[in-house]
XYZ file of C-alpha atoms in Angstrom:
433
model
C 26.458 -14.074 21.235
C 24.583 -17.034 19.707
C 21.250 -15.229 20.033
C 22.682 -12.067 18.421
C 24.053 -14.110 15.504
C 20.709 -15.861 15.109
C 18.880 -12.519 14.998
C 21.168 -11.253 12.270
C 20.661 -14.523 10.435
C 16.917 -13.937 10.299
C 17.407 -10.645 8.466
C 19.809 -12.323 6.055
C 17.452 -15.170 5.285
C 14.516 -12.836 4.812
C 16.343 -11.124 1.948
C 17.409 -14.363 0.305
C 20.993 -15.045 1.354
C 20.377 -18.766 1.847
C 19.321 -20.243 -1.464
C 16.099 -22.119 -2.135
C 18.155 -25.199 -2.901
C 19.789 -25.070 0.529
C 16.436 -24.622 2.215
C 14.987 -27.501 0.191
C 17.845 -29.779 1.234
C 17.276 -28.819 4.846
C 13.575 -29.535 4.540
C 14.142 -33.015 3.171
C 16.039 -33.964 6.307
C 12.881 -33.470 8.370
C 10.778 -36.572 7.831
C 7.766 -35.135 9.673
C 7.310 -32.501 6.988
C 4.754 -33.289 4.328
C 5.099 -32.462 0.648
C 2.178 -30.986 -1.243
C 1.584 -29.612 -4.662
C 0.298 -26.057 -4.334
C -1.720 -24.258 -6.972
C -3.559 -20.998 -7.426
C -7.262 -21.229 -8.226
C -8.647 -18.296 -10.191
C -12.337 -17.807 -10.924
C -13.709 -15.160 -13.250
C -17.268 -14.765 -14.418
C -17.736 -14.714 -18.191
C -19.136 -11.197 -18.173
C -16.302 -9.269 -19.783
C -15.136 -7.815 -16.472
C -11.503 -8.886 -16.364
C -10.900 -6.929 -13.169
C -13.427 -8.941 -11.140
C -12.251 -12.303 -9.838
C -11.956 -14.680 -6.896
C -8.609 -16.350 -6.232
C -7.601 -18.743 -3.492
C -4.855 -21.290 -2.784
C -5.481 -25.001 -2.988
C -3.255 -27.881 -1.930
C -3.084 -31.168 -3.791
C -1.784 -34.262 -2.023
C 1.254 -36.082 -3.382
C 0.417 -39.143 -1.291
C -3.157 -40.447 -1.498
C -3.031 -41.256 2.202
C -3.027 -37.515 2.881
C -6.199 -36.879 0.882
C -8.481 -36.468 3.908
C -6.036 -34.075 5.615
C -5.593 -32.012 2.449
C -9.332 -31.833 1.968
C -9.767 -30.548 5.518
C -6.993 -27.964 5.042
C -8.510 -26.688 1.798
C -11.908 -26.452 3.421
C -10.491 -24.400 6.304
C -8.708 -22.088 3.869
C -11.871 -21.494 1.841
C -13.925 -20.993 4.978
C -11.436 -18.479 6.403
C -11.487 -16.472 3.152
C -15.262 -16.792 2.693
C -14.476 -18.180 -0.749
C -17.854 -19.904 -1.417
C -19.733 -16.734 -0.484
C -17.559 -14.537 -2.696
C -17.898 -16.971 -5.597
C -21.650 -16.609 -5.242
C -21.338 -12.822 -5.047
C -19.075 -12.783 -8.115
C -21.978 -14.069 -10.185
C -23.907 -10.882 -9.421
C -21.220 -8.540 -10.782
C -22.434 -6.623 -13.810
C -20.824 -4.256 -16.292
C -21.030 -0.707 -14.997
C -21.579 -1.825 -11.418
C -19.293 -2.413 -8.466
C -16.669 -5.052 -9.147
C -15.227 -7.666 -6.826
C -11.662 -8.820 -6.178
C -10.801 -11.551 -3.723
C -7.018 -11.993 -3.746
C -4.554 -13.510 -1.315
C -0.919 -13.498 -0.343
C 1.148 -16.126 1.394
C 4.491 -16.095 3.104
C 7.415 -17.559 1.178
C 7.046 -20.823 3.076
C 7.764 -23.996 1.175
C 8.957 -22.499 -2.121
C 5.487 -22.266 -3.622
C 4.938 -20.429 -6.865
C 2.272 -19.719 -9.433
C 3.331 -22.730 -11.486
C 2.395 -25.150 -8.706
C 5.920 -26.203 -7.811
C 6.204 -28.870 -5.150
C 6.558 -27.245 -1.739
C 7.719 -28.508 1.627
C 6.561 -26.692 4.711
C 5.053 -27.163 8.123
C 2.930 -24.021 8.328
C 0.978 -21.866 5.907
C 0.089 -18.256 6.692
C -2.453 -16.766 4.285
C -4.017 -13.313 4.072
C -7.122 -12.839 1.916
C -8.149 -9.361 0.824
C -11.639 -8.678 -0.537
C -12.285 -5.395 -2.313
C -15.354 -3.961 -3.999
C -18.631 -5.741 -3.378
C -18.823 -6.940 0.203
C -20.783 -9.826 1.649
C -22.618 -7.385 3.879
C -23.028 -3.640 3.665
C -21.705 -1.067 1.228
C -18.700 -1.614 -1.075
C -15.407 -1.596 0.775
C -12.436 -3.765 1.668
C -11.786 -6.500 4.228
C -8.935 -8.780 5.320
C -9.280 -12.443 6.333
C -6.127 -14.050 7.773
C -5.521 -17.692 8.651
C -2.484 -19.730 9.687
C -2.568 -23.527 9.571
C -0.396 -26.409 10.716
C -0.122 -28.541 7.581
C 0.727 -31.653 9.571
C -2.533 -31.589 11.483
C -4.824 -29.119 9.739
C -5.188 -27.200 13.015
C -5.406 -23.427 13.157
C -2.325 -21.820 14.729
C -3.028 -19.382 17.551
C -1.188 -16.142 18.217
C -0.059 -17.488 21.595
C 1.616 -20.485 19.947
C 4.200 -18.183 18.343
C 5.643 -17.154 21.696
C 7.285 -18.511 24.801
C 5.850 -15.545 26.713
C 2.751 -14.367 24.865
C 1.519 -12.172 27.708
C 4.714 -10.100 27.751
C 4.545 -9.801 23.952
C 0.969 -8.533 24.229
C 1.984 -5.981 26.868
C 4.705 -4.665 24.549
C 2.352 -4.567 21.552
C -0.387 -2.744 23.447
C 2.023 -0.250 24.988
C 3.584 0.442 21.589
C 0.178 0.874 19.954
C -0.874 3.326 22.645
C 2.289 5.431 22.690
C 3.614 5.188 19.116
C 0.939 4.031 16.684
C -2.303 5.580 17.890
C -0.997 9.194 17.905
C 0.428 8.906 14.371
C -2.482 7.043 12.754
C -5.358 9.061 14.167
C -5.133 11.744 11.461
C -5.722 9.230 8.670
C -8.443 7.040 10.136
C -12.179 6.824 9.566
C -12.780 4.203 12.262
C -10.120 4.493 14.934
C -10.579 1.863 17.618
C -7.141 0.282 17.996
C -8.268 -1.539 21.134
C -9.020 -4.321 21.718
C -6.123 -5.701 19.677
C -7.317 -8.533 17.354
C -4.847 -11.229 18.357
C -6.937 -13.857 16.580
C -6.393 -12.068 13.236
C -2.684 -12.186 12.336
C -0.463 -12.849 9.328
C 3.250 -13.690 9.085
C 4.440 -12.136 5.852
C 7.784 -13.926 5.426
C 9.690 -10.624 5.328
C 10.094 -10.323 9.062
C 6.686 -8.867 9.959
C 3.838 -10.044 12.122
C 0.729 -8.156 10.983
C -2.435 -7.778 13.078
C -5.428 -7.013 10.850
C -8.616 -5.365 12.062
C -12.238 -5.587 11.052
C -13.002 -2.491 8.977
C -15.776 -1.526 11.396
C -13.140 -1.209 14.135
C -10.210 0.311 12.232
C -10.152 1.706 8.698
C -8.443 4.428 6.712
C -10.132 7.336 4.996
C -9.639 5.450 1.713
C -11.831 2.617 3.008
C -8.937 0.173 3.411
C -9.167 -1.910 6.577
C -6.604 -1.054 9.219
C -3.654 -3.148 10.324
C -0.559 -2.762 12.483
C 2.736 -4.570 12.042
C 5.679 -5.531 14.216
C 9.037 -6.795 12.994
C 10.169 -10.167 14.310
C 13.207 -8.404 15.770
C 10.912 -6.145 17.825
C 9.224 -9.196 19.347
C 12.333 -11.352 19.543
C 12.555 -11.477 23.327
C 9.201 -13.276 23.515
C 9.055 -15.282 20.270
C 9.632 -19.023 20.404
C 13.038 -18.930 18.727
C 13.885 -22.552 19.419
C 14.752 -24.463 16.223
C 11.400 -26.270 16.426
C 9.425 -23.133 17.324
C 6.655 -22.102 14.958
C 8.321 -18.827 13.864
C 11.492 -20.724 12.926
C 9.685 -23.514 11.075
C 7.390 -21.011 9.418
C 10.312 -18.933 8.186
C 12.319 -21.725 6.633
C 10.405 -25.001 6.830
C 13.385 -26.582 8.551
C 14.052 -28.099 11.904
C 16.223 -28.719 14.910
C 19.325 -29.738 12.950
C 19.468 -26.196 11.538
C 21.487 -24.406 14.211
C 24.275 -26.970 14.336
C 24.905 -27.079 10.595
C 23.735 -23.929 8.900
C 24.441 -20.801 10.936
C 26.833 -18.886 8.649
C 30.047 -17.390 9.958
C 29.424 -13.622 10.338
C 33.063 -12.966 9.472
C 32.353 -14.240 5.948
C 29.382 -11.946 5.291
C 30.184 -9.122 2.921
C 27.381 -6.713 3.720
C 28.791 -4.038 1.435
C 28.320 -6.274 -1.598
C 24.935 -7.454 -0.336
C 23.799 -3.850 -0.065
C 25.007 -3.149 -3.587
C 23.066 -6.130 -4.931
C 19.846 -4.634 -3.572
C 20.600 -1.012 -4.325
C 21.342 -1.675 -7.978
C 17.663 -2.644 -8.252
C 16.614 0.443 -6.331
C 15.557 -1.442 -3.198
C 16.191 -0.998 0.506
C 17.091 -4.362 2.082
C 14.696 -5.410 4.811
C 11.568 -4.061 3.086
C 9.210 -6.428 1.285
C 10.486 -6.389 -2.298
C 7.197 -7.883 -3.512
C 5.299 -4.973 -2.028
C 7.547 -1.907 -2.047
C 8.311 -0.518 -5.520
C 11.937 0.357 -6.313
C 13.079 3.949 -6.433
C 12.693 5.372 -9.904
C 9.140 4.004 -10.155
C 6.525 6.463 -11.461
C 4.669 8.003 -8.525
C 1.210 6.957 -9.717
C 2.341 3.350 -9.895
C 3.928 3.505 -6.440
C 0.828 5.006 -4.840
C -1.423 2.471 -6.550
C 0.549 -0.206 -4.699
C 0.927 1.501 -1.329
C -1.960 4.028 -1.061
C -1.152 7.483 0.271
C -2.446 8.092 3.789
C -3.034 11.763 2.990
C -1.842 14.637 0.819
C 1.824 15.136 0.054
C 3.933 17.177 2.457
C 7.030 19.315 1.995
C 10.435 17.665 1.761
C 13.597 19.507 0.671
C 13.937 19.258 -3.102
C 10.473 17.791 -3.563
C 7.709 16.281 -1.461
C 6.957 13.224 0.639
C 4.080 10.876 1.374
C 3.103 8.651 4.254
C 1.298 5.498 3.143
C -1.348 3.172 4.542
C 0.693 -0.013 4.171
C 1.208 -1.218 7.780
C 4.706 -2.618 7.216
C 5.786 0.874 6.105
C 4.713 2.579 9.309
C 7.505 5.005 10.132
C 8.461 5.386 6.454
C 8.270 8.265 3.990
C 8.181 8.037 0.208
C 10.443 10.792 -1.115
C 9.226 12.393 -4.334
C 10.789 14.689 -6.929
C 9.751 18.335 -7.195
C 7.343 17.623 -10.067
C 5.757 14.811 -8.003
C 6.117 12.307 -10.817
C 8.725 9.855 -9.536
C 9.549 7.917 -6.378
C 13.060 9.166 -5.633
C 13.732 7.602 -2.248
C 12.526 5.850 0.894
C 13.272 6.980 4.438
C 12.312 4.677 7.288
C 12.672 4.477 11.048
C 11.534 0.821 11.203
C 13.671 -1.740 9.425
C 16.098 -4.573 10.036
C 18.629 -4.314 7.219
C 21.007 -7.294 7.306
C 21.045 -7.007 11.095
C 21.319 -3.208 11.169
C 18.267 -2.516 13.327
C 16.902 0.998 13.645
C 16.682 2.030 17.270
C 19.172 -0.639 18.381
C 22.353 -0.794 16.292
C 24.992 1.885 16.845
C 26.525 3.684 13.890
C 29.950 2.262 14.724
C 28.489 -1.251 14.751
C 26.717 -0.661 11.445
C 29.869 0.617 9.733
C 31.808 -2.366 11.067
C 29.133 -4.733 9.742
C 29.205 -3.103 6.294
C 32.973 -3.449 6.298
C 33.799 -0.154 4.582
C 33.931 3.441 5.701
C 31.154 5.714 4.357
C 31.907 8.175 1.572
C 30.819 11.012 3.874
C 30.116 11.308 7.595
C 28.584 14.637 8.634
C 26.933 16.186 11.705
C 23.191 16.933 11.598
C 21.907 19.821 13.701
C 18.367 20.205 15.035
C 17.246 22.568 12.265
C 18.503 20.301 9.476
C 17.091 17.227 11.202
C 13.637 18.811 11.378
C 13.700 19.732 7.687
C 14.759 16.265 6.585
C 12.505 14.365 9.049
C 15.434 12.660 10.786
C 17.244 12.918 14.130
C 19.953 15.340 15.159
C 23.292 13.600 15.359
C 25.328 12.123 12.498
C 24.651 11.010 8.945
C 26.833 8.433 7.199
C 26.385 8.154 3.425
C 27.503 5.342 1.142
C 27.694 6.075 -2.580
C 28.056 3.409 -5.228
C 29.568 4.333 -8.602
C 27.734 2.820 -11.555
C 31.094 1.446 -12.697
C 30.957 -1.028 -9.780
C 27.840 -2.665 -11.218
C 27.289 -4.880 -14.210
C 23.726 -3.571 -14.454
C 21.776 -0.843 -12.706
C 18.137 0.214 -12.772
C 17.910 3.060 -15.295
C 21.661 3.569 -14.998
C 21.432 5.113 -11.518
C 22.377 3.764 -8.099
C 20.695 5.288 -5.033
C 22.808 6.491 -2.155
C 22.457 4.608 1.126
C 22.441 6.758 4.263
C 22.327 5.948 7.963
C 21.164 8.605 10.438
C 22.296 8.165 14.045
C 21.081 10.177 17.010
C 23.366 12.083 19.375
C 23.884 8.906 21.414
C 25.245 7.184 18.282
C 22.287 4.834 17.702
C 21.004 4.410 14.130
C 17.415 5.693 13.986
C 16.790 6.048 10.240
C 17.899 4.408 7.004
C 17.426 5.984 3.608
C 17.979 5.206 -0.039
C 17.662 8.091 -2.485
C 18.435 8.863 -6.089
C 20.349 12.101 -6.555
């Protein structure tokens, strides 16, 4: 029971149920955590090309005694992202030629922000992305991940995330072979999914471990380097989920006193209201809200963010797209008939407040939400094939605008669960109607 509660807690924390203030208070109780000022460094050449730049994170020590450690950490970060080389390359960018963008993302560890707020954390996971001019070869795109222990400056290995790394690797490789390789092959230019690059990973802070490939090994037709992702809940049986395990400290920057004091009482969670809070902004809980645009977004804008893996395909009442973004593997973007607007998202891979596709039964999901759906209907094989879901049962929740103080564009998407004939939820969907 405790492990089940803790798994549900992860999905709650990843969508912001525990406040930053609470997490900060927890962090302060751990004296071995260091505090750093974190800032974004942005370099642009004075050549009038505003879309060419090099950005990277830099830590600044609060305590002068940490200066040597911080210097070593910053050096490792710049080395991992090839920052000096890209700064040199940036100077060669000319108007009318190929541009250069070196950007990065970090997990939400330590409450960092663009204003350089003081952060407290034990680990930093960073993913650089270079696009345009490359250090070697023709223009393209490349990822450079790194994860560091901020107490020591050491690089964190993939194996250190797990209590049983070998079993995790067996699961990952089996899943890649049976589930990922067959579905990705249509959209790939370079298609060598093996060997798996376990030394190139990123924890995104939204419940995903992402393995990024060299573009020469795996890349999409668009030129974007390939990557595969796995939710924490998929790897839970092998992750080090002890309070002092790296995944736990990386998620919250807190320690062993966490479980005793801060596991919420599931009976007090009101998942119906939590769903409404996300849906009013057009978002499906469990998906990266910094990455996935809300429904109602213009299609061009959505595809600029997510990159279509291929041409649109038929979907009743409109069309649909698969996208290259690895955390949206198993998802479809649902589009209106004119193909101008993102109307919905259908996914077979998400952990939504503890409702896990492929694991949670429909009865369990309804009990967790705490209210009966507005409609519960059978889905036959023909209908399931048309709507890209499973035969079984659909349960739809509708949310009248009158229940909201505000709503995106005055419309609230419906929330639908699709369960197979065995009663297990296999798909979740939000869709404007």
